[in-house]
PDB file of C-alpha atoms in Angstrom:
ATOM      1  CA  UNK V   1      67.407 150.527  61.415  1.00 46.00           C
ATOM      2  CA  UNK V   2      70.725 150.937  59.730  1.00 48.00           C
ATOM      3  CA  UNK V   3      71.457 153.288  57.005  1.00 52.00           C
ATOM      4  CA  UNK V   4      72.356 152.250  53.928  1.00 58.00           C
ATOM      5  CA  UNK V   5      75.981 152.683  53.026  1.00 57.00           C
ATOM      6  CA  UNK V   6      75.961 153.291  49.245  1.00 58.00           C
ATOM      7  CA  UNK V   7      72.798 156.202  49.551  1.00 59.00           C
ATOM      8  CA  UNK V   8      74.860 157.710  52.201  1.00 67.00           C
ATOM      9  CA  UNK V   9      78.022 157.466  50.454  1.00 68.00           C
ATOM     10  CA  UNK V  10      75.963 159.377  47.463  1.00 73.00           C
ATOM     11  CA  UNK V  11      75.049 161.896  49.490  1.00 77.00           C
ATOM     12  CA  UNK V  12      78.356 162.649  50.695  1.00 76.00           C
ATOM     13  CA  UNK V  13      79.607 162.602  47.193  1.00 79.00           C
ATOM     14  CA  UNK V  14      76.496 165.370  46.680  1.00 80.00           C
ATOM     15  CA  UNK V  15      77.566 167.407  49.647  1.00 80.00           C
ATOM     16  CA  UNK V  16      81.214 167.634  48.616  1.00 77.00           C
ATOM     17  CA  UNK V  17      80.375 168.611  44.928  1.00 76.00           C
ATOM     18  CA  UNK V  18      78.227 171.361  46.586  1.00 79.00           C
ATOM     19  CA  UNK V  19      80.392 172.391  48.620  1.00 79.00           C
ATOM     20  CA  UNK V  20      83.230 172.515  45.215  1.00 71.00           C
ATOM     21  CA  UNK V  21      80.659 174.146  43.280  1.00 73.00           C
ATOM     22  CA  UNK V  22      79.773 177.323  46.035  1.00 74.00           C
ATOM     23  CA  UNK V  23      83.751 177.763  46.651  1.00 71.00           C
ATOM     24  CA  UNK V  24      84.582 177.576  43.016  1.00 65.00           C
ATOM     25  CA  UNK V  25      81.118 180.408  42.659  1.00 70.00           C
ATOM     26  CA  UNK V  26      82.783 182.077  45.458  1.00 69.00           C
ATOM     27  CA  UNK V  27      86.287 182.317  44.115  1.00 68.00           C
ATOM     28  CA  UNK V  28      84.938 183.396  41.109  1.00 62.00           C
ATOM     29  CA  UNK V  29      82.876 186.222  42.063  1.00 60.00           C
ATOM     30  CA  UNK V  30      86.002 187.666  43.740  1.00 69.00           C
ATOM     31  CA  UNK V  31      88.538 187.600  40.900  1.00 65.00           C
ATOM     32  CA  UNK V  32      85.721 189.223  38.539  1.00 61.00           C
ATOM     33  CA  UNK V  33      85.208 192.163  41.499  1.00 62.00           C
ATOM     34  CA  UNK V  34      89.200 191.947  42.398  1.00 66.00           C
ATOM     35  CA  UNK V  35      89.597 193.006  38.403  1.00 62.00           C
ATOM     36  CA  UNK V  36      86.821 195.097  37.658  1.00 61.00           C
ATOM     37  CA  UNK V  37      87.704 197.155  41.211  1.00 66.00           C
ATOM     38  CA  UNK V  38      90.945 197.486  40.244  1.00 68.00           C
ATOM     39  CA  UNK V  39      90.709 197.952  36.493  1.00 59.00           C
ATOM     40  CA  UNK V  40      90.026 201.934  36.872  1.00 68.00           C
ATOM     41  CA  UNK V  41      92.803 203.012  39.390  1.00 67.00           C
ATOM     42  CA  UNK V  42      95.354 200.924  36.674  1.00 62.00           C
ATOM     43  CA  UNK V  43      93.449 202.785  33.497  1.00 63.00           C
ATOM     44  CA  UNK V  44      93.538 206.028  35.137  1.00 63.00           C
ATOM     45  CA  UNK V  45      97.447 205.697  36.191  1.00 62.00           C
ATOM     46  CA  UNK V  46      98.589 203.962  33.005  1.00 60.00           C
ATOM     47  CA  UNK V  47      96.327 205.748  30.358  1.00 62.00           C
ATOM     48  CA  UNK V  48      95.173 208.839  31.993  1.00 62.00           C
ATOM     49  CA  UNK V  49      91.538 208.050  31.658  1.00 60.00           C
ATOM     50  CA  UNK V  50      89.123 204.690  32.083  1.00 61.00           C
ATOM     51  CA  UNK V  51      88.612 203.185  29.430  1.00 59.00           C
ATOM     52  CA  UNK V  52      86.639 200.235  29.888  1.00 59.00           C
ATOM     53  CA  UNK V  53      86.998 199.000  26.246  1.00 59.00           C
ATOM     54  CA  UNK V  54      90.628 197.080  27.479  1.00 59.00           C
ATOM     55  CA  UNK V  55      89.365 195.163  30.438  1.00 59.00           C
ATOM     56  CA  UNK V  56      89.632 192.624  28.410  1.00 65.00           C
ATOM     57  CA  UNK V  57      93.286 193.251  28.070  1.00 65.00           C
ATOM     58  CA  UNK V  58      93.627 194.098  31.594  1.00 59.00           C
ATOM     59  CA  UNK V  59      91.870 190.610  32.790  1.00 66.00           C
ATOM     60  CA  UNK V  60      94.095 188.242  30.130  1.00 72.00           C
ATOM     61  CA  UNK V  61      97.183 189.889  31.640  1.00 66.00           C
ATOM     62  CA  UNK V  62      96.032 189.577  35.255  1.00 67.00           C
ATOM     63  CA  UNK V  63      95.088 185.321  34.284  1.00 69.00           C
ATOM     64  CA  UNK V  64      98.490 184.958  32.247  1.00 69.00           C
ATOM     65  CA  UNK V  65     100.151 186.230  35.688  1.00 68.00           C
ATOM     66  CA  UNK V  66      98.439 183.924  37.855  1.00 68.00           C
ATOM     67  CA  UNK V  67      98.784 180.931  35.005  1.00 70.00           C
ATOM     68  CA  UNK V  68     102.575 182.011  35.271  1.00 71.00           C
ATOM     69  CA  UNK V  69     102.484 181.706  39.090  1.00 72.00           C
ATOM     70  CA  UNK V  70     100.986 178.710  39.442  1.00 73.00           C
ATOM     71  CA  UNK V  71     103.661 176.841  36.634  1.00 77.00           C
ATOM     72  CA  UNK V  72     106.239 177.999  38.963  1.00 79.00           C
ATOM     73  CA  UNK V  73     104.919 177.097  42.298  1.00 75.00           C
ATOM     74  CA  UNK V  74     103.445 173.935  40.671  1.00 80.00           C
ATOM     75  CA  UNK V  75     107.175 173.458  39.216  1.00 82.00           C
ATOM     76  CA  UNK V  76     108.627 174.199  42.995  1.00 81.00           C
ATOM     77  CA  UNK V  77     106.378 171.626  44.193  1.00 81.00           C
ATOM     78  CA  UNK V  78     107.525 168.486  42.072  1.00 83.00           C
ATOM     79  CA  UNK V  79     111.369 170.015  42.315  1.00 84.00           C
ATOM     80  CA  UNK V  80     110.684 169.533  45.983  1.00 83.00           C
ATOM     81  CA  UNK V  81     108.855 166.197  45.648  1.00 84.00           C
ATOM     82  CA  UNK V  82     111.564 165.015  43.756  1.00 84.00           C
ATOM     83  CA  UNK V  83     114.183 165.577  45.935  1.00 85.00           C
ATOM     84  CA  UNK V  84     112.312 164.365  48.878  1.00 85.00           C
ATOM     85  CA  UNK V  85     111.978 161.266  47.084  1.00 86.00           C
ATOM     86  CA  UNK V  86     115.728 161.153  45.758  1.00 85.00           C
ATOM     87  CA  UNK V  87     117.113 161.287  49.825  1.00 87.00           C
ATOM     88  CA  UNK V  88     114.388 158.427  50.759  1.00 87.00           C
ATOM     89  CA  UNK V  89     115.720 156.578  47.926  1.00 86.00           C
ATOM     90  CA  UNK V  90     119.422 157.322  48.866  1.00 84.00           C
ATOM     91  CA  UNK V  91     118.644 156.568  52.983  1.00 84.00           C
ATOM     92  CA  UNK V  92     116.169 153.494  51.759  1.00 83.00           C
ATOM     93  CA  UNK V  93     119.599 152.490  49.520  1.00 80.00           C
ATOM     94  CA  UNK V  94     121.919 153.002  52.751  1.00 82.00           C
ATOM     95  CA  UNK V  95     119.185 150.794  54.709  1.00 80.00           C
ATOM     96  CA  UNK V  96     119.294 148.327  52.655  1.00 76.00           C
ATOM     97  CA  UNK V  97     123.162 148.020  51.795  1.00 72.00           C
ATOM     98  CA  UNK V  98     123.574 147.809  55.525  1.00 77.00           C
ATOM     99  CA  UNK V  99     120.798 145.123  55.951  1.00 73.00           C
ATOM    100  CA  UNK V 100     122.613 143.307  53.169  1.00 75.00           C
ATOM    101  CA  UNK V 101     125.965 143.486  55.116  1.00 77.00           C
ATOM    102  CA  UNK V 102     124.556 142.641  58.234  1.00 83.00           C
ATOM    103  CA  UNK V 103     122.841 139.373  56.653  1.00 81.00           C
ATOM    104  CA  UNK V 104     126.616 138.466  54.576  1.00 80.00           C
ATOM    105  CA  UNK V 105     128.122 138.858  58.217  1.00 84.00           C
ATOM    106  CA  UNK V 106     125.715 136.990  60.223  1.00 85.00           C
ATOM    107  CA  UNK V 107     125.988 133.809  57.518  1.00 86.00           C
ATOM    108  CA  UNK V 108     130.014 134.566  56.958  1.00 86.00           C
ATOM    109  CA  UNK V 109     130.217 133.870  61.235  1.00 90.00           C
ATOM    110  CA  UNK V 110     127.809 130.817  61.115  1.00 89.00           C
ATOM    111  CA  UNK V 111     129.652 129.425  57.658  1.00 89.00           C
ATOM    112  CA  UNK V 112     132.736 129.777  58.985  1.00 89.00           C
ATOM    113  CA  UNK V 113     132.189 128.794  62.642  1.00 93.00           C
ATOM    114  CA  UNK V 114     134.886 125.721  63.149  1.00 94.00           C
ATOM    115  CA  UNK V 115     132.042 123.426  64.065  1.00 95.00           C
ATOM    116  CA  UNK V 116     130.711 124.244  60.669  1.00 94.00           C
ATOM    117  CA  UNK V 117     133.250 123.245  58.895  1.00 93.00           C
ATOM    118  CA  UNK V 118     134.671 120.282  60.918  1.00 94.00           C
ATOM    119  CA  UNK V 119     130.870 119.091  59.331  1.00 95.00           C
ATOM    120  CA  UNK V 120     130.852 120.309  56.097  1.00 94.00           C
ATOM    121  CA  UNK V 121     134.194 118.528  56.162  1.00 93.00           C
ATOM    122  CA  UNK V 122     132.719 114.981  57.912  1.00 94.00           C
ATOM    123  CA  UNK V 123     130.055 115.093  54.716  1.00 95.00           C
ATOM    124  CA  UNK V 124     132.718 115.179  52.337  1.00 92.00           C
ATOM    125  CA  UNK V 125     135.200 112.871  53.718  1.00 92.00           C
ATOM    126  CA  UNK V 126     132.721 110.262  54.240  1.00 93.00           C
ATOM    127  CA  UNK V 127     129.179 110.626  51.987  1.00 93.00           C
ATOM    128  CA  UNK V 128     129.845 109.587  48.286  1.00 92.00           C
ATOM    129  CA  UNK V 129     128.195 111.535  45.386  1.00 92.00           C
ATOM    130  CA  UNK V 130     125.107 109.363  44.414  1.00 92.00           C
ATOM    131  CA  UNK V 131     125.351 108.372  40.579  1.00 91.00           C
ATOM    132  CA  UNK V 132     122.751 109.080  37.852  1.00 89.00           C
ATOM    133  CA  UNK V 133     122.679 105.146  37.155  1.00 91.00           C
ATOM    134  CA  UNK V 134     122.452 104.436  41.099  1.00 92.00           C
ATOM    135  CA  UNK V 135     119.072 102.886  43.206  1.00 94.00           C
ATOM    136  CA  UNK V 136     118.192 105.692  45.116  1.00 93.00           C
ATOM    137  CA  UNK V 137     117.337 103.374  47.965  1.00 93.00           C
ATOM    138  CA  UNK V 138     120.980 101.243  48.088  1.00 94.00           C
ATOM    139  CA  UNK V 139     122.661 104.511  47.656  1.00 95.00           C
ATOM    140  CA  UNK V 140     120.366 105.983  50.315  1.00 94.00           C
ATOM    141  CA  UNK V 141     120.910 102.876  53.292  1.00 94.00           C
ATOM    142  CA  UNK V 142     124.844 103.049  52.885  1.00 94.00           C
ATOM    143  CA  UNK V 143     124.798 106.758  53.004  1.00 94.00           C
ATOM    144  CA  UNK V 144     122.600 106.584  56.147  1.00 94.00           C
ATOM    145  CA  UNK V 145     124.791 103.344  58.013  1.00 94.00           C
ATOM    146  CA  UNK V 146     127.730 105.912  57.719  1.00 93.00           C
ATOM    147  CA  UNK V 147     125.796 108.546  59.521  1.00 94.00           C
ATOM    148  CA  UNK V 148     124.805 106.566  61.945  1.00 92.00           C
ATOM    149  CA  UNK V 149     128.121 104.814  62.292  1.00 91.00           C
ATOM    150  CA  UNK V 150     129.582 105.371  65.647  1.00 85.00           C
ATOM    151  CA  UNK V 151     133.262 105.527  66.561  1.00 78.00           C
ATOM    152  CA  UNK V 152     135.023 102.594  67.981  1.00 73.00           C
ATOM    153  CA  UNK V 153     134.188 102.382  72.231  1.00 71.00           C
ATOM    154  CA  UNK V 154     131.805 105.154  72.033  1.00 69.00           C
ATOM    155  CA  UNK V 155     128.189 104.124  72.761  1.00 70.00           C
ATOM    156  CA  UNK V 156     125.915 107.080  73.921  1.00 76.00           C
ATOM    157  CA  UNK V 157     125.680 110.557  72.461  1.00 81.00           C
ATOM    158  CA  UNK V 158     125.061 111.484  68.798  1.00 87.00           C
ATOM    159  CA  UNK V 159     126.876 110.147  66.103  1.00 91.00           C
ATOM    160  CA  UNK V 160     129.690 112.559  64.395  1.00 92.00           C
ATOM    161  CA  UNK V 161     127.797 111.846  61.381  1.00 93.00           C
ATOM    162  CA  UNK V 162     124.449 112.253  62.451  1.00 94.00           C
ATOM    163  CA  UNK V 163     125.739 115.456  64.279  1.00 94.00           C
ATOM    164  CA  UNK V 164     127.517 116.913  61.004  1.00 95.00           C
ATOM    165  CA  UNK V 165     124.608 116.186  58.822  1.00 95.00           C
ATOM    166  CA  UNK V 166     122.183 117.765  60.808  1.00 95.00           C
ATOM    167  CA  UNK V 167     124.818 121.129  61.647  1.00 96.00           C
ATOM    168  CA  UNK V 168     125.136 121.368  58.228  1.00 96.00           C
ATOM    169  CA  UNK V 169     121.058 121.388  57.169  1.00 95.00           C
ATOM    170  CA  UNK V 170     120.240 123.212  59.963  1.00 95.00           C
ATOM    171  CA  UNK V 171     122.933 125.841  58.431  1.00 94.00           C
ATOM    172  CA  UNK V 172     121.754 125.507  54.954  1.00 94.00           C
ATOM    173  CA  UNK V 173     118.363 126.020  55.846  1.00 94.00           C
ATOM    174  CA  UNK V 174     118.778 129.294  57.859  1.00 92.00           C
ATOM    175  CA  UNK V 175     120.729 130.645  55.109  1.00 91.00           C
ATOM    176  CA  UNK V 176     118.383 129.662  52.322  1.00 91.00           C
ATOM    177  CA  UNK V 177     115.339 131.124  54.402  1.00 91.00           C
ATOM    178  CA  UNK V 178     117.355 134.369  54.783  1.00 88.00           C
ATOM    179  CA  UNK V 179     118.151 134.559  50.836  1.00 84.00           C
ATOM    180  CA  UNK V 180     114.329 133.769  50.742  1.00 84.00           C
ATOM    181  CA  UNK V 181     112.556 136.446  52.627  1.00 82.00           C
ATOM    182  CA  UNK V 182     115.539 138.783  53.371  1.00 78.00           C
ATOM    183  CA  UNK V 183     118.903 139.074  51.417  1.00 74.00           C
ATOM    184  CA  UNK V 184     118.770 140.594  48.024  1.00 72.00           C
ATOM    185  CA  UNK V 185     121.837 138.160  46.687  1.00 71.00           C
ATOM    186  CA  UNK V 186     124.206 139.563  44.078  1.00 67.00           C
ATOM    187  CA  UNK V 187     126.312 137.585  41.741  1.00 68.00           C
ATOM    188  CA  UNK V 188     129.819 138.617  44.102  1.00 68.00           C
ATOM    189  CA  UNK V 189     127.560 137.015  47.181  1.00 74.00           C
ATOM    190  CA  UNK V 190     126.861 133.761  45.026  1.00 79.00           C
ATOM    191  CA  UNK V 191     130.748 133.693  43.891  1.00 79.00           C
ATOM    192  CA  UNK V 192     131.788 133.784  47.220  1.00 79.00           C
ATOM    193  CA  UNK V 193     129.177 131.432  48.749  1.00 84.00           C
ATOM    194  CA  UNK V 194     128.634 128.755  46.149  1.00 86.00           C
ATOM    195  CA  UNK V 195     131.632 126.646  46.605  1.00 87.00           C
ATOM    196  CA  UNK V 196     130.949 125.459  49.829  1.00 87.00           C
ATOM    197  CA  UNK V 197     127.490 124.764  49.885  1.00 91.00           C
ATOM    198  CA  UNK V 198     127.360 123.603  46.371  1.00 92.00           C
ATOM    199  CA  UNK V 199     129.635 120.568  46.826  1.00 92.00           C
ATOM    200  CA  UNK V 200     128.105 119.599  49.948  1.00 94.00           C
ATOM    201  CA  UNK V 201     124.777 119.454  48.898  1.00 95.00           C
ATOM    202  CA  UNK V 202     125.279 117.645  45.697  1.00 94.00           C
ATOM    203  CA  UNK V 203     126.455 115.063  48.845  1.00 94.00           C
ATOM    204  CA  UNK V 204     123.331 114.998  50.872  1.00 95.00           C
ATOM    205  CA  UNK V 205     120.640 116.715  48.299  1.00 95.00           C
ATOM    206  CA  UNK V 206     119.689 113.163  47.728  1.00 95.00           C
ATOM    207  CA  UNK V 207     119.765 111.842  51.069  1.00 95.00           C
ATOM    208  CA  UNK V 208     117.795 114.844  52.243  1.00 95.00           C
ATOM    209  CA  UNK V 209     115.554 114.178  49.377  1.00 94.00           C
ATOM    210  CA  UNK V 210     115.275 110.467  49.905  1.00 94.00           C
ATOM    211  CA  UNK V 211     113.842 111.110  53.972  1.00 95.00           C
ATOM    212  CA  UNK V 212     111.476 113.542  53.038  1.00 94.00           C
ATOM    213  CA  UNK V 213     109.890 110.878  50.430  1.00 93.00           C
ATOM    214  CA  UNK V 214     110.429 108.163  53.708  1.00 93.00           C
ATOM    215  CA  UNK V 215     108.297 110.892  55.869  1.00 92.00           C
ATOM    216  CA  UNK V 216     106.123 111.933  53.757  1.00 91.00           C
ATOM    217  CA  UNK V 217     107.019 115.330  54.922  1.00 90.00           C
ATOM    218  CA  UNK V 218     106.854 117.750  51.741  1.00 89.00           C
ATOM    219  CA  UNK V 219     108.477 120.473  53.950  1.00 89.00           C
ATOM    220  CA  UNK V 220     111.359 118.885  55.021  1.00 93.00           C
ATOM    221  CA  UNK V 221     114.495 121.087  54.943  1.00 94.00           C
ATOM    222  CA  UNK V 222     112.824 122.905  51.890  1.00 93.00           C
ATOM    223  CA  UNK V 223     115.079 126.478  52.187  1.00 93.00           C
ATOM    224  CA  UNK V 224     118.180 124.514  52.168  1.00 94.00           C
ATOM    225  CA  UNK V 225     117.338 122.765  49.227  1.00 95.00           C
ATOM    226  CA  UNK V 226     116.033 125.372  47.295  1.00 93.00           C
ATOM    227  CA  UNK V 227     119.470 126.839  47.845  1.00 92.00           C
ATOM    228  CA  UNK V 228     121.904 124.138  47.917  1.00 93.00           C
ATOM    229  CA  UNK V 229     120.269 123.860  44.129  1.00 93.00           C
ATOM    230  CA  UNK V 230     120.487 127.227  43.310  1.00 91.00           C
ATOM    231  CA  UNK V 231     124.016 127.589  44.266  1.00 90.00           C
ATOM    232  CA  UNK V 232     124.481 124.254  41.907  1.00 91.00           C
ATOM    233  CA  UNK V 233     122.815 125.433  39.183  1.00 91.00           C
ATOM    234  CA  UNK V 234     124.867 129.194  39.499  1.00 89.00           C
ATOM    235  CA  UNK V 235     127.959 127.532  38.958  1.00 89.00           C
ATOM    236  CA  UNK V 236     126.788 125.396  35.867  1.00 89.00           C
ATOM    237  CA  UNK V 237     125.477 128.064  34.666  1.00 89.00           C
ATOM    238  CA  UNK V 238     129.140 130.223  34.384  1.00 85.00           C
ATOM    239  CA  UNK V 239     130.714 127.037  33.726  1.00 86.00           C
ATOM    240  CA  UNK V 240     132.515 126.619  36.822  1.00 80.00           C
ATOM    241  CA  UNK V 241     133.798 123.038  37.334  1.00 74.00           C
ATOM    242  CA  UNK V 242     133.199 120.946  40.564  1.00 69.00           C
ATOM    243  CA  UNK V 243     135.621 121.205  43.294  1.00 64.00           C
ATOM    244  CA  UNK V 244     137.197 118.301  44.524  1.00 62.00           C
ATOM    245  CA  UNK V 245     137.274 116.933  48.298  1.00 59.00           C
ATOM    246  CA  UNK V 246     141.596 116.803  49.433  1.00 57.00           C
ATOM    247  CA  UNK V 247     142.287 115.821  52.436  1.00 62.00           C
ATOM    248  CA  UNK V 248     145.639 117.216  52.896  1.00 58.00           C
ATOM    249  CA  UNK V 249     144.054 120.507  52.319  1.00 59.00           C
ATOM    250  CA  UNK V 250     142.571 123.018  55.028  1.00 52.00           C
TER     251      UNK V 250
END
């Protein structure tokens, strides 16, 4: 038959307030003897005789003393809690920083990887900004026939398009799932990184958009969006104006 868990959790809690109660009896007991032993050899070397009428004296000095001692070591013991904690926060600090610059150089490599940019630079040679005004679904079958569009005598392999389109997601998504779960962003990260990503995904925010609605897949590329838009909405925030596609521009 099993026990049951709450009566024997009472009893422990009976056992342990025993158990105080004796040791706190016990302590007791040997401060009063400690002082009254104690008390005569002090009267007879301080006042030449015992007089019992300034135990009372004797035992307020002796608690004051101990009260005293236990502010201080009770004082040493935060002072060295608190430093303990200030060097985990200054190593936890140092952890972090370097986490952070491990993160900005793992996304500065993959951002600026040519590949990258050869298809950050297809998108914006070749995929028009959808207008407020414009059918989702027009806008949406051009943008896609020029994805798809292969180059003149070239039939197998993936399109340049298709191949850009899908770098560049696949990029956008890592880095929004990082920015997610991992980076702490700070407004110099978002200066430096919003240009880029921001222009491009005002390109294919829509498209992306428009295939997860054709799926039915709620998931679809999710990270990158939620950054692509937060990098959008970052610049119009500060006011910073749209940069323009050149192509005689690196």
């Amino acid at each position: 038959m099993k026990s049951n868990p709450a009566h024997s959790s009472n009893k422990d809690i009976i056992r342990k307030l025993l158990r105080f109660g004796l040791a706190a009896i016990f302590i007791g007991l040997i401060g009063y003897f400690a002082i009254v032993g104690t008390f005569p050899a002090f009267s007879l070397r301080y006042l030449g005789e015992e007089n019992w009428g300034l135990l009372g004296d004797y035992a307020s000095v002796i608690s004051l003393a101990l009260l005293l001692g236990g502010l201080a070591f009770a004082f040493a013991e935060y002072t060295d809690k608190e430093n303990a904690r200030y060097r985990e926060k200054l190593v936890e600090e140092r952890e972090k920083a370097k986490l952070s610059y491990d993160i900005y150089q793992a996304i500065f490599e993959k951002l600026t990887a040519p590949e990258q940019e050869a298809a950050r630079r297809w998108i914006l040679a070749n995929i028009t900004l959808k207008k407020d005004a414009e059918d989702i679904a027009a806008w949406y079958e051009e943008t896609h026939k020029k994805i798809m569009a292969r180059q003149a005598g070239i039939t197998d392999g993936v399109p340049e398009g298709q191949n850009s389109v899908k770098l560049t997601l696949n990029c956008f998504d890592y880095i929004g799932f990082i920015a997610n779960h991992y980076w702490d962003i700070d407004e110099d990260s978002l200066d430096w990184i919003s240009p880029p990503i921001a222009k491009v995904w005002k390109r294919i925010g829509p498209y992306v958009a428009h295939v997860r609605t054709l799926r039915k897949a709620k998931d679809y590329y999710l990270s990158a969006e939620d950054f692509g838009k937060r990098c959008i909405q970052w610049r119009k925030d500060r006011g910073l104006p749209d940069e323009e596609y050149a192509k005689e521009t690196l």
